[in-house]
Amino acid sequence: MKIKGAAEQNDFAAEVLLPRPGGESLRLRIRPLPLGFQRRLQEHGLEMPLPPRRVARDSNGKPLRDERGDAVFSVNEQDRDYRLAIDLFHQRVAVLIVAEGLQGDPDVEFESKPPEGAESDWCAYADTLYQELEAARFRAGDLLYLCQEIGKLSNLFDQHVEQSERRFFTERGASTIT
């Protein structure tokens, strides 16, 4: 694709200052997410988990049915295992966004390398990235800040970024943010 006769160049980046304890800041160079990033996550098996379903029953224990005679299901979004799976999903997406965004910084290098091949385990890769960030003393707020800045640079809708932040804070719970 050409715009005004020139091929679009998406190799731009921006510098952000990540506040550190003690008043200092860490200067990082971030770049926007590539087109299709979300689709690639899904192709690599990173999909939001679904809440558990069960057949809805009446007061006598009989299954409820709709007008076509099909069983009616209810979902339990408060299920502990489901909430933990949602939390882990958001954590994995956040670290993959940060890893992708920091590829524009020549001073940042992750020990973990993206897996290759059709049978690659991107969930394990994201978990390893998380461990690296944790070992580097990154906090939940650092991930949120970097995800927000990468989102802005990627021209994501502000509303989408705000919804992701609220969901992440809600899923993580205020007690886990240091």
PDB file of C-alpha atoms in Angstrom:
ATOM      1  CA  MET A   1       0.000   0.000   0.000  1.00  0.00           C
ATOM      2  CA  LYS A   2       1.237   3.456  -0.836  1.00  0.00           C
ATOM      3  CA  ILE A   3       0.060   6.760   0.591  1.00  0.00           C
ATOM      4  CA  LYS A   4       0.897   9.825  -1.481  1.00  0.00           C
ATOM      5  CA  GLY A   5       3.269   7.681  -3.496  1.00  0.00           C
ATOM      6  CA  ALA A   6       5.245   6.365  -0.529  1.00  0.00           C
ATOM      7  CA  ALA A   7       5.004   3.041   1.238  1.00  0.00           C
ATOM      8  CA  GLU A   8       3.721   3.448   4.788  1.00  0.00           C
ATOM      9  CA  GLN A   9       6.547   3.122   7.285  1.00  0.00           C
ATOM     10  CA  ASN A  10       5.453   1.656  10.605  1.00  0.00           C
ATOM     11  CA  ASP A  11       8.878   1.365  12.152  1.00  0.00           C
ATOM     12  CA  PHE A  12       8.358   4.266  14.532  1.00  0.00           C
ATOM     13  CA  ALA A  13       8.801   4.108  18.269  1.00  0.00           C
ATOM     14  CA  ALA A  14       8.437   6.333  21.320  1.00  0.00           C
ATOM     15  CA  GLU A  15      10.297   6.687  24.575  1.00  0.00           C
ATOM     16  CA  VAL A  16       8.499   6.355  27.883  1.00  0.00           C
ATOM     17  CA  LEU A  17       9.720   6.880  31.406  1.00  0.00           C
ATOM     18  CA  LEU A  18       8.740   4.075  33.750  1.00  0.00           C
ATOM     19  CA  PRO A  19       8.723   5.399  37.332  1.00  0.00           C
ATOM     20  CA  ARG A  20      10.875   3.315  39.673  1.00  0.00           C
ATOM     21  CA  PRO A  21      10.961   3.222  43.464  1.00  0.00           C
ATOM     22  CA  GLY A  22      13.143   5.959  44.890  1.00  0.00           C
ATOM     23  CA  GLY A  23      12.070   8.596  42.381  1.00  0.00           C
ATOM     24  CA  GLU A  24      14.169   7.443  39.451  1.00  0.00           C
ATOM     25  CA  SER A  25      12.736   6.475  36.075  1.00  0.00           C
ATOM     26  CA  LEU A  26      13.635   3.775  33.601  1.00  0.00           C
ATOM     27  CA  ARG A  27      13.747   5.037  30.005  1.00  0.00           C
ATOM     28  CA  LEU A  28      12.257   2.488  27.621  1.00  0.00           C
ATOM     29  CA  ARG A  29      11.689   2.594  23.890  1.00  0.00           C
ATOM     30  CA  ILE A  30       8.383   1.075  22.809  1.00  0.00           C
ATOM     31  CA  ARG A  31       6.826   0.409  19.449  1.00  0.00           C
ATOM     32  CA  PRO A  32       3.216  -0.184  18.427  1.00  0.00           C
ATOM     33  CA  LEU A  33       1.654  -3.605  18.169  1.00  0.00           C
ATOM     34  CA  PRO A  34       1.543  -5.021  14.641  1.00  0.00           C
ATOM     35  CA  LEU A  35      -1.712  -5.417  12.791  1.00  0.00           C
ATOM     36  CA  GLY A  36      -3.179  -8.808  13.634  1.00  0.00           C
ATOM     37  CA  PHE A  37      -1.535  -9.099  17.057  1.00  0.00           C
ATOM     38  CA  GLN A  38      -4.775 -10.262  18.715  1.00  0.00           C
ATOM     39  CA  ARG A  39      -5.390 -12.816  15.948  1.00  0.00           C
ATOM     40  CA  ARG A  40      -1.852 -14.181  16.389  1.00  0.00           C
ATOM     41  CA  LEU A  41      -2.506 -14.653  20.095  1.00  0.00           C
ATOM     42  CA  GLN A  42      -5.599 -16.692  19.294  1.00  0.00           C
ATOM     43  CA  GLU A  43      -3.710 -18.738  16.697  1.00  0.00           C
ATOM     44  CA  HIS A  44      -1.156 -19.543  19.402  1.00  0.00           C
ATOM     45  CA  GLY A  45      -3.856 -20.766  21.777  1.00  0.00           C
ATOM     46  CA  LEU A  46      -4.300 -17.672  23.933  1.00  0.00           C
ATOM     47  CA  GLU A  47      -8.057 -17.290  24.140  1.00  0.00           C
ATOM     48  CA  MET A  48     -10.194 -15.946  26.923  1.00  0.00           C
ATOM     49  CA  PRO A  49     -11.625 -18.818  28.947  1.00  0.00           C
ATOM     50  CA  LEU A  50     -15.359 -19.310  29.073  1.00  0.00           C
ATOM     51  CA  PRO A  51     -17.247 -19.478  32.365  1.00  0.00           C
ATOM     52  CA  PRO A  52     -18.445 -22.915  33.437  1.00  0.00           C
ATOM     53  CA  ARG A  53     -21.946 -23.828  32.310  1.00  0.00           C
ATOM     54  CA  ARG A  54     -24.452 -26.142  33.847  1.00  0.00           C
ATOM     55  CA  VAL A  55     -28.017 -27.117  33.103  1.00  0.00           C
ATOM     56  CA  ALA A  56     -30.460 -24.812  34.876  1.00  0.00           C
ATOM     57  CA  ARG A  57     -32.980 -26.656  37.021  1.00  0.00           C
ATOM     58  CA  ASP A  58     -36.322 -25.813  38.537  1.00  0.00           C
ATOM     59  CA  SER A  59     -37.157 -26.116  42.257  1.00  0.00           C
ATOM     60  CA  ASN A  60     -37.856 -29.848  41.783  1.00  0.00           C
ATOM     61  CA  GLY A  61     -34.460 -30.472  40.189  1.00  0.00           C
ATOM     62  CA  LYS A  62     -35.844 -30.973  36.687  1.00  0.00           C
ATOM     63  CA  PRO A  63     -33.892 -29.391  33.819  1.00  0.00           C
ATOM     64  CA  LEU A  64     -35.383 -26.164  32.483  1.00  0.00           C
ATOM     65  CA  ARG A  65     -36.162 -26.081  28.781  1.00  0.00           C
ATOM     66  CA  ASP A  66     -36.696 -23.253  26.325  1.00  0.00           C
ATOM     67  CA  GLU A  67     -39.596 -22.956  23.865  1.00  0.00           C
ATOM     68  CA  ARG A  68     -37.842 -25.333  21.450  1.00  0.00           C
ATOM     69  CA  GLY A  69     -37.341 -27.956  24.126  1.00  0.00           C
ATOM     70  CA  ASP A  70     -33.578 -27.386  24.435  1.00  0.00           C
ATOM     71  CA  ALA A  71     -31.994 -27.388  27.868  1.00  0.00           C
ATOM     72  CA  VAL A  72     -31.364 -23.962  29.387  1.00  0.00           C
ATOM     73  CA  PHE A  73     -27.871 -23.385  30.726  1.00  0.00           C
ATOM     74  CA  SER A  74     -26.616 -21.020  33.385  1.00  0.00           C
ATOM     75  CA  VAL A  75     -23.083 -19.712  33.700  1.00  0.00           C
ATOM     76  CA  ASN A  76     -21.155 -19.141  36.885  1.00  0.00           C
ATOM     77  CA  GLU A  77     -18.822 -16.193  36.410  1.00  0.00           C
ATOM     78  CA  GLN A  78     -17.989 -16.278  40.129  1.00  0.00           C
ATOM     79  CA  ASP A  79     -16.447 -19.760  39.905  1.00  0.00           C
ATOM     80  CA  ARG A  80     -13.017 -19.615  41.547  1.00  0.00           C
ATOM     81  CA  ASP A  81     -11.216 -21.656  38.883  1.00  0.00           C
ATOM     82  CA  TYR A  82     -12.775 -19.562  36.121  1.00  0.00           C
ATOM     83  CA  ARG A  83     -11.721 -16.294  37.784  1.00  0.00           C
ATOM     84  CA  LEU A  84      -8.177 -17.631  38.207  1.00  0.00           C
ATOM     85  CA  ALA A  85      -8.110 -18.656  34.530  1.00  0.00           C
ATOM     86  CA  ILE A  86      -9.293 -15.162  33.491  1.00  0.00           C
ATOM     87  CA  ASP A  87      -6.607 -13.585  35.673  1.00  0.00           C
ATOM     88  CA  LEU A  88      -3.936 -15.789  34.107  1.00  0.00           C
ATOM     89  CA  PHE A  89      -5.207 -15.020  30.595  1.00  0.00           C
ATOM     90  CA  HIS A  90      -4.967 -11.255  31.197  1.00  0.00           C
ATOM     91  CA  GLN A  91      -1.527 -11.653  32.745  1.00  0.00           C
ATOM     92  CA  ARG A  92      -0.286 -13.579  29.707  1.00  0.00           C
ATOM     93  CA  VAL A  93      -1.726 -11.064  27.244  1.00  0.00           C
ATOM     94  CA  ALA A  94      -0.188  -8.163  29.192  1.00  0.00           C
ATOM     95  CA  VAL A  95       3.320  -9.644  29.214  1.00  0.00           C
ATOM     96  CA  LEU A  96       3.098 -10.536  25.527  1.00  0.00           C
ATOM     97  CA  ILE A  97       2.028  -6.969  24.719  1.00  0.00           C
ATOM     98  CA  VAL A  98       4.965  -5.628  26.726  1.00  0.00           C
ATOM     99  CA  ALA A  99       7.438  -8.060  25.134  1.00  0.00           C
ATOM    100  CA  GLU A 100       6.200  -7.145  21.658  1.00  0.00           C
ATOM    101  CA  GLY A 101       6.263  -3.431  22.418  1.00  0.00           C
ATOM    102  CA  LEU A 102       9.765  -3.540  23.883  1.00  0.00           C
ATOM    103  CA  GLN A 103      11.205  -5.132  20.744  1.00  0.00           C
ATOM    104  CA  GLY A 104      11.844  -1.551  19.656  1.00  0.00           C
ATOM    105  CA  ASP A 105      14.285  -1.011  22.523  1.00  0.00           C
ATOM    106  CA  PRO A 106      17.852  -2.075  21.719  1.00  0.00           C
ATOM    107  CA  ASP A 107      18.704  -1.996  25.443  1.00  0.00           C
ATOM    108  CA  VAL A 108      16.062  -4.563  26.443  1.00  0.00           C
ATOM    109  CA  GLU A 109      16.567  -8.243  25.827  1.00  0.00           C
ATOM    110  CA  PHE A 110      14.493 -11.107  27.128  1.00  0.00           C
ATOM    111  CA  GLU A 111      16.178 -14.444  27.767  1.00  0.00           C
ATOM    112  CA  SER A 112      13.021 -16.234  26.612  1.00  0.00           C
ATOM    113  CA  LYS A 113      12.597 -16.455  22.875  1.00  0.00           C
ATOM    114  CA  PRO A 114       9.247 -16.837  21.117  1.00  0.00           C
ATOM    115  CA  PRO A 115       8.496 -20.491  20.417  1.00  0.00           C
ATOM    116  CA  GLU A 116       8.498 -21.703  16.848  1.00  0.00           C
ATOM    117  CA  GLY A 117       6.455 -24.311  15.059  1.00  0.00           C
ATOM    118  CA  ALA A 118       2.827 -25.314  14.941  1.00  0.00           C
ATOM    119  CA  GLU A 119       2.940 -27.102  18.299  1.00  0.00           C
ATOM    120  CA  SER A 120       4.624 -24.232  20.148  1.00  0.00           C
ATOM    121  CA  ASP A 121       3.451 -23.421  23.673  1.00  0.00           C
ATOM    122  CA  TRP A 122       2.823 -19.688  23.856  1.00  0.00           C
ATOM    123  CA  CYS A 123       1.181 -19.963  27.255  1.00  0.00           C
ATOM    124  CA  ALA A 124       4.426 -21.349  28.698  1.00  0.00           C
ATOM    125  CA  TYR A 125       6.352 -18.631  26.833  1.00  0.00           C
ATOM    126  CA  ALA A 126       4.139 -15.919  28.367  1.00  0.00           C
ATOM    127  CA  ASP A 127       4.589 -17.473  31.820  1.00  0.00           C
ATOM    128  CA  THR A 128       8.371 -17.444  31.378  1.00  0.00           C
ATOM    129  CA  LEU A 129       8.263 -13.797  30.273  1.00  0.00           C
ATOM    130  CA  TYR A 130       6.247 -13.014  33.389  1.00  0.00           C
ATOM    131  CA  GLN A 131       8.891 -14.677  35.549  1.00  0.00           C
ATOM    132  CA  GLU A 132      11.591 -12.603  33.830  1.00  0.00           C
ATOM    133  CA  LEU A 133       9.669  -9.384  34.445  1.00  0.00           C
ATOM    134  CA  GLU A 134       9.069 -10.394  38.049  1.00  0.00           C
ATOM    135  CA  ALA A 135      12.789 -11.153  38.517  1.00  0.00           C
ATOM    136  CA  ALA A 136      13.531  -7.681  37.101  1.00  0.00           C
ATOM    137  CA  ARG A 137      11.236  -6.320  39.867  1.00  0.00           C
ATOM    138  CA  PHE A 138       8.477  -5.144  37.569  1.00  0.00           C
ATOM    139  CA  ARG A 139       5.159  -4.583  39.317  1.00  0.00           C
ATOM    140  CA  ALA A 140       1.568  -4.968  38.149  1.00  0.00           C
ATOM    141  CA  GLY A 141       1.343  -1.192  37.751  1.00  0.00           C
ATOM    142  CA  ASP A 142       4.418  -1.251  35.498  1.00  0.00           C
ATOM    143  CA  LEU A 143       2.723  -3.757  33.192  1.00  0.00           C
ATOM    144  CA  LEU A 144      -0.444  -1.672  33.121  1.00  0.00           C
ATOM    145  CA  TYR A 145       1.464   1.515  32.367  1.00  0.00           C
ATOM    146  CA  LEU A 146       3.445  -0.080  29.550  1.00  0.00           C
ATOM    147  CA  CYS A 147       0.330  -1.744  28.086  1.00  0.00           C
ATOM    148  CA  GLN A 148      -1.437   1.621  28.131  1.00  0.00           C
ATOM    149  CA  GLU A 149       1.461   3.418  26.434  1.00  0.00           C
ATOM    150  CA  ILE A 150       1.866   0.677  23.821  1.00  0.00           C
ATOM    151  CA  GLY A 151      -1.911   0.805  23.258  1.00  0.00           C
ATOM    152  CA  LYS A 152      -1.809   4.558  22.686  1.00  0.00           C
ATOM    153  CA  LEU A 153       1.096   4.197  20.277  1.00  0.00           C
ATOM    154  CA  SER A 154      -0.829   1.446  18.471  1.00  0.00           C
ATOM    155  CA  ASN A 155      -3.803   3.780  17.968  1.00  0.00           C
ATOM    156  CA  LEU A 156      -6.089   1.533  19.982  1.00  0.00           C
ATOM    157  CA  PHE A 157      -9.268   3.223  21.040  1.00  0.00           C
ATOM    158  CA  ASP A 158      -8.913   4.974  24.381  1.00  0.00           C
ATOM    159  CA  GLN A 159     -12.139   3.312  25.509  1.00  0.00           C
ATOM    160  CA  HIS A 160     -10.687  -0.135  24.696  1.00  0.00           C
ATOM    161  CA  VAL A 161      -7.540   0.613  26.713  1.00  0.00           C
ATOM    162  CA  GLU A 162      -9.610   1.896  29.649  1.00  0.00           C
ATOM    163  CA  GLN A 163     -11.806  -1.220  29.580  1.00  0.00           C
ATOM    164  CA  SER A 164      -8.723  -3.458  29.569  1.00  0.00           C
ATOM    165  CA  GLU A 165      -7.243  -1.546  32.491  1.00  0.00           C
ATOM    166  CA  ARG A 166     -10.460  -1.778  34.516  1.00  0.00           C
ATOM    167  CA  ARG A 167     -10.766  -5.484  33.738  1.00  0.00           C
ATOM    168  CA  PHE A 168      -7.128  -6.098  34.692  1.00  0.00           C
ATOM    169  CA  PHE A 169      -7.473  -4.189  37.979  1.00  0.00           C
ATOM    170  CA  THR A 170     -10.761  -5.944  38.739  1.00  0.00           C
ATOM    171  CA  GLU A 171      -9.365  -9.381  37.941  1.00  0.00           C
ATOM    172  CA  ARG A 172      -6.094  -8.803  39.791  1.00  0.00           C
ATOM    173  CA  GLY A 173      -7.725  -7.256  42.845  1.00  0.00           C
ATOM    174  CA  ALA A 174      -6.319  -4.233  44.612  1.00  0.00           C
ATOM    175  CA  SER A 175      -4.403  -6.375  47.123  1.00  0.00           C
ATOM    176  CA  THR A 176      -2.064  -7.796  44.476  1.00  0.00           C
ATOM    177  CA  ILE A 177      -0.987  -4.454  43.057  1.00  0.00           C
ATOM    178  CA  THR A 178       2.171  -3.185  44.748  1.00  0.00           C
TER     179      THR A 178
END
